[in-house]
Amino acid sequence: RKKYLANVFLYGDEAERFSEDPPRYVFMYSFIGASAPILPRIRDAVHEVKKFLVPSVDPHTWKLHMKILASGQKREKDPLFATLTKERINAGIDMLFTILTSNQELWIYNLAILGKKGNSTKHDAYIALVVMAIDDITSQGGCPVIRLDSEKSGQADKIIHGWARDMFTNSQHSLL
């Protein structure tokens, strides 16, 4: 399936939704990534989408986040996206999906868990997805390197949330 044995750089983000009818809480985590030789090609393709959406701003200087693009209210409040038409947004999203579906070298993982609102559901989703990705990638000779989108804004290059760092503390390790 994948033709390389190397580090696989995964980038993760989460989303949560609550539905009133029927009442349920869904927590989702997603990882997407590739090995180092593939990443520049993917980055360049995403930058082309960003140039399409906002041609007047350098694509290296801003983040593309579906939460803002998909929400009319959030988009209207963001000066970068406020003037985008629904047609342009849909075309940009289609371009992103083309990048995802046309690159067989990407590693893509998604997980959704139904549960109660709170950290327990979030942590269950995180653990399940991390274990699934580690098992899949290492079974094919790769080494996963996982980075998550930060829950909080920060100026540091590296933000480590205690709950994620400590998730596997004192877990059993075995070579068998």
Short mmCIF file of C-alpha atoms in Angstrom, two decimals:
data_model
loop_
_atom_site.label_atom_id
_atom_site.label_comp_id
_atom_site.label_asym_id
_atom_site.label_seq_id
_atom_site.Cartn_x
_atom_site.Cartn_y
_atom_site.Cartn_z
CA ARG A 1 0.00 0.00 0.00
CA LYS A 2 2.52 2.66 1.09
CA LYS A 3 5.88 2.35 -0.63
CA TYR A 4 8.29 3.81 1.91
CA LEU A 5 9.72 2.98 5.31
CA ALA A 6 10.35 6.28 7.10
CA ASN A 7 9.00 8.76 9.59
CA VAL A 8 5.35 9.51 8.95
CA PHE A 9 4.46 13.03 10.07
CA LEU A 10 0.83 13.13 11.22
CA TYR A 11 -1.03 16.36 11.93
CA GLY A 12 -4.14 16.10 14.06
CA ASP A 13 -7.14 18.14 15.02
CA GLU A 14 -10.37 17.54 16.85
CA ALA A 15 -13.96 18.64 16.55
CA GLU A 16 -16.98 18.17 18.74
CA ARG A 17 -20.67 18.53 18.08
CA PHE A 18 -23.78 18.30 20.19
CA SER A 19 -27.13 17.39 18.71
CA GLU A 20 -30.40 18.16 20.49
CA ASP A 21 -32.56 15.78 18.51
CA PRO A 22 -31.71 13.08 19.27
CA PRO A 23 -29.54 14.26 22.17
CA ARG A 24 -25.98 13.10 21.60
CA TYR A 25 -22.44 14.34 21.81
CA VAL A 26 -19.91 13.39 19.12
CA PHE A 27 -16.19 13.92 19.52
CA MET A 28 -13.96 13.47 16.47
CA TYR A 29 -10.22 13.30 15.97
CA SER A 30 -8.47 13.21 12.62
CA PHE A 31 -4.86 12.68 11.62
CA ILE A 32 -3.46 13.29 8.16
CA GLY A 33 0.13 13.03 7.13
CA ALA A 34 2.87 11.74 4.90
CA SER A 35 6.56 10.94 4.87
CA ALA A 36 9.03 13.81 4.52
CA PRO A 37 9.58 13.47 0.74
CA ILE A 38 5.82 13.80 0.10
CA LEU A 39 5.10 16.77 2.42
CA PRO A 40 6.42 19.59 0.16
CA ARG A 41 4.15 18.49 -2.69
CA ILE A 42 1.12 18.42 -0.38
CA ARG A 43 2.05 21.78 1.17
CA ASP A 44 2.39 23.35 -2.30
CA ALA A 45 -1.00 21.97 -3.36
CA VAL A 46 -2.66 23.38 -0.22
CA HIS A 47 -0.95 26.73 -0.83
CA GLU A 48 -2.53 26.77 -4.30
CA VAL A 49 -5.94 26.36 -2.66
CA LYS A 50 -5.14 29.18 -0.26
CA LYS A 51 -4.05 31.41 -3.19
CA PHE A 52 -7.33 30.58 -4.92
CA LEU A 53 -9.35 31.53 -1.84
CA VAL A 54 -7.43 34.68 -0.87
CA PRO A 55 -5.12 35.65 -3.76
CA SER A 56 -4.07 38.95 -2.20
CA VAL A 57 -2.45 37.40 0.91
CA ASP A 58 0.68 35.24 1.05
CA PRO A 59 -0.51 31.67 1.77
CA HIS A 60 2.41 31.12 4.16
CA THR A 61 1.05 33.77 6.54
CA TRP A 62 -2.37 32.36 7.41
CA LYS A 63 -4.02 29.11 8.48
CA LEU A 64 -6.78 27.41 6.58
CA HIS A 65 -9.37 26.16 9.05
CA MET A 66 -12.60 24.45 8.02
CA LYS A 67 -14.33 25.66 11.19
CA ILE A 68 -14.13 29.23 9.91
CA LEU A 69 -14.79 28.46 6.24
CA ALA A 70 -17.85 26.33 6.97
CA SER A 71 -19.49 28.72 9.43
CA GLY A 72 -21.08 31.81 7.95
CA GLN A 73 -21.00 33.63 11.30
CA LYS A 74 -17.33 32.88 11.99
CA ARG A 75 -16.39 33.68 8.39
CA GLU A 76 -18.14 37.07 8.53
CA LYS A 77 -16.13 38.00 11.64
CA ASP A 78 -12.78 37.03 10.08
CA PRO A 79 -11.42 39.85 7.90
CA LEU A 80 -9.52 37.37 5.74
CA PHE A 81 -12.63 35.39 4.79
CA ALA A 82 -15.50 37.89 5.23
CA THR A 83 -15.83 38.67 1.52
CA LEU A 84 -15.61 35.10 0.22
CA THR A 85 -18.67 33.87 -1.62
CA LYS A 86 -20.23 30.50 -0.87
CA GLU A 87 -19.35 29.42 -4.43
CA ARG A 88 -15.67 30.28 -3.95
CA ILE A 89 -15.58 28.48 -0.59
CA ASN A 90 -17.21 25.37 -2.08
CA ALA A 91 -14.73 25.41 -4.98
CA GLY A 92 -11.83 25.68 -2.51
CA ILE A 93 -13.18 22.82 -0.42
CA ASP A 94 -13.55 20.71 -3.58
CA MET A 95 -9.89 21.46 -4.39
CA LEU A 96 -8.87 20.28 -0.91
CA PHE A 97 -10.85 17.05 -1.28
CA THR A 98 -9.17 16.46 -4.65
CA ILE A 99 -5.76 16.76 -2.94
CA LEU A 100 -6.84 14.21 -0.32
CA THR A 101 -8.41 11.71 -2.69
CA SER A 102 -5.72 11.88 -5.38
CA ASN A 103 -2.72 11.21 -3.12
CA GLN A 104 -2.42 7.54 -2.26
CA GLU A 105 0.71 8.29 -0.26
CA LEU A 106 -1.21 10.16 2.42
CA TRP A 107 -1.97 8.53 5.74
CA ILE A 108 -5.47 9.50 6.87
CA TYR A 109 -7.15 8.44 10.11
CA ASN A 110 -10.51 9.53 11.51
CA LEU A 111 -12.36 8.49 14.61
CA ALA A 112 -15.70 9.57 16.06
CA ILE A 113 -16.97 8.60 19.50
CA LEU A 114 -20.44 9.13 20.92
CA GLY A 115 -20.48 9.95 24.60
CA LYS A 116 -21.02 12.56 27.25
CA LYS A 117 -19.58 16.04 26.92
CA GLY A 118 -16.31 16.24 28.79
CA ASN A 119 -12.71 15.14 28.86
CA SER A 120 -13.47 11.43 29.18
CA THR A 121 -14.93 11.19 25.66
CA LYS A 122 -12.16 13.39 24.27
CA HIS A 123 -9.44 11.28 25.89
CA ASP A 124 -11.05 8.02 24.73
CA ALA A 125 -11.08 9.31 21.15
CA TYR A 126 -7.48 10.52 21.39
CA ILE A 127 -6.15 7.25 22.80
CA ALA A 128 -8.04 5.13 20.28
CA LEU A 129 -6.83 7.14 17.31
CA VAL A 130 -3.21 7.32 18.50
CA VAL A 131 -3.10 3.57 19.12
CA MET A 132 -4.72 2.84 15.75
CA ALA A 133 -2.25 5.08 13.88
CA ILE A 134 0.79 3.75 15.75
CA ASP A 135 -0.24 0.14 15.10
CA ASP A 136 -0.93 0.71 11.41
CA ILE A 137 2.18 2.75 10.65
CA THR A 138 4.64 0.64 12.65
CA SER A 139 3.24 -2.58 11.17
CA GLN A 140 4.30 -1.21 7.78
CA GLY A 141 7.78 -0.20 8.90
CA GLY A 142 7.09 3.47 9.53
CA CYS A 143 7.61 5.63 12.60
CA PRO A 144 4.74 8.00 13.44
CA VAL A 145 5.49 11.57 14.52
CA ILE A 146 2.27 13.11 15.80
CA ARG A 147 1.48 16.83 16.08
CA LEU A 148 -1.87 18.15 17.24
CA ASP A 149 -3.45 21.52 16.61
CA SER A 150 -3.29 23.41 19.89
CA GLU A 151 -6.49 23.97 21.81
CA LYS A 152 -5.18 27.33 22.97
CA SER A 153 -3.56 30.24 21.18
CA GLY A 154 0.07 30.69 21.96
CA GLN A 155 3.24 32.33 20.73
CA ALA A 156 5.54 29.39 21.39
CA ASP A 157 6.74 27.17 18.56
CA LYS A 158 5.88 24.14 20.66
CA ILE A 159 2.88 23.86 22.98
CA ILE A 160 2.44 20.63 24.91
CA HIS A 161 -0.87 20.07 26.66
CA GLY A 162 -0.45 18.13 29.88
CA TRP A 163 -3.40 15.84 29.26
CA ALA A 164 -1.97 14.68 25.92
CA ARG A 165 1.59 14.37 27.22
CA ASP A 166 0.50 12.35 30.25
CA MET A 167 -1.99 10.12 28.45
CA PHE A 168 0.38 7.15 28.22
CA THR A 169 2.40 7.80 31.38
CA ASN A 170 2.88 4.57 33.33
CA SER A 171 1.36 2.49 30.55
CA GLN A 172 2.84 -0.93 30.09
CA HIS A 173 5.64 -1.32 27.54
CA SER A 174 6.53 -4.64 26.03
CA LEU A 175 8.63 -5.83 23.12
CA LEU A 176 6.38 -8.83 22.51
#
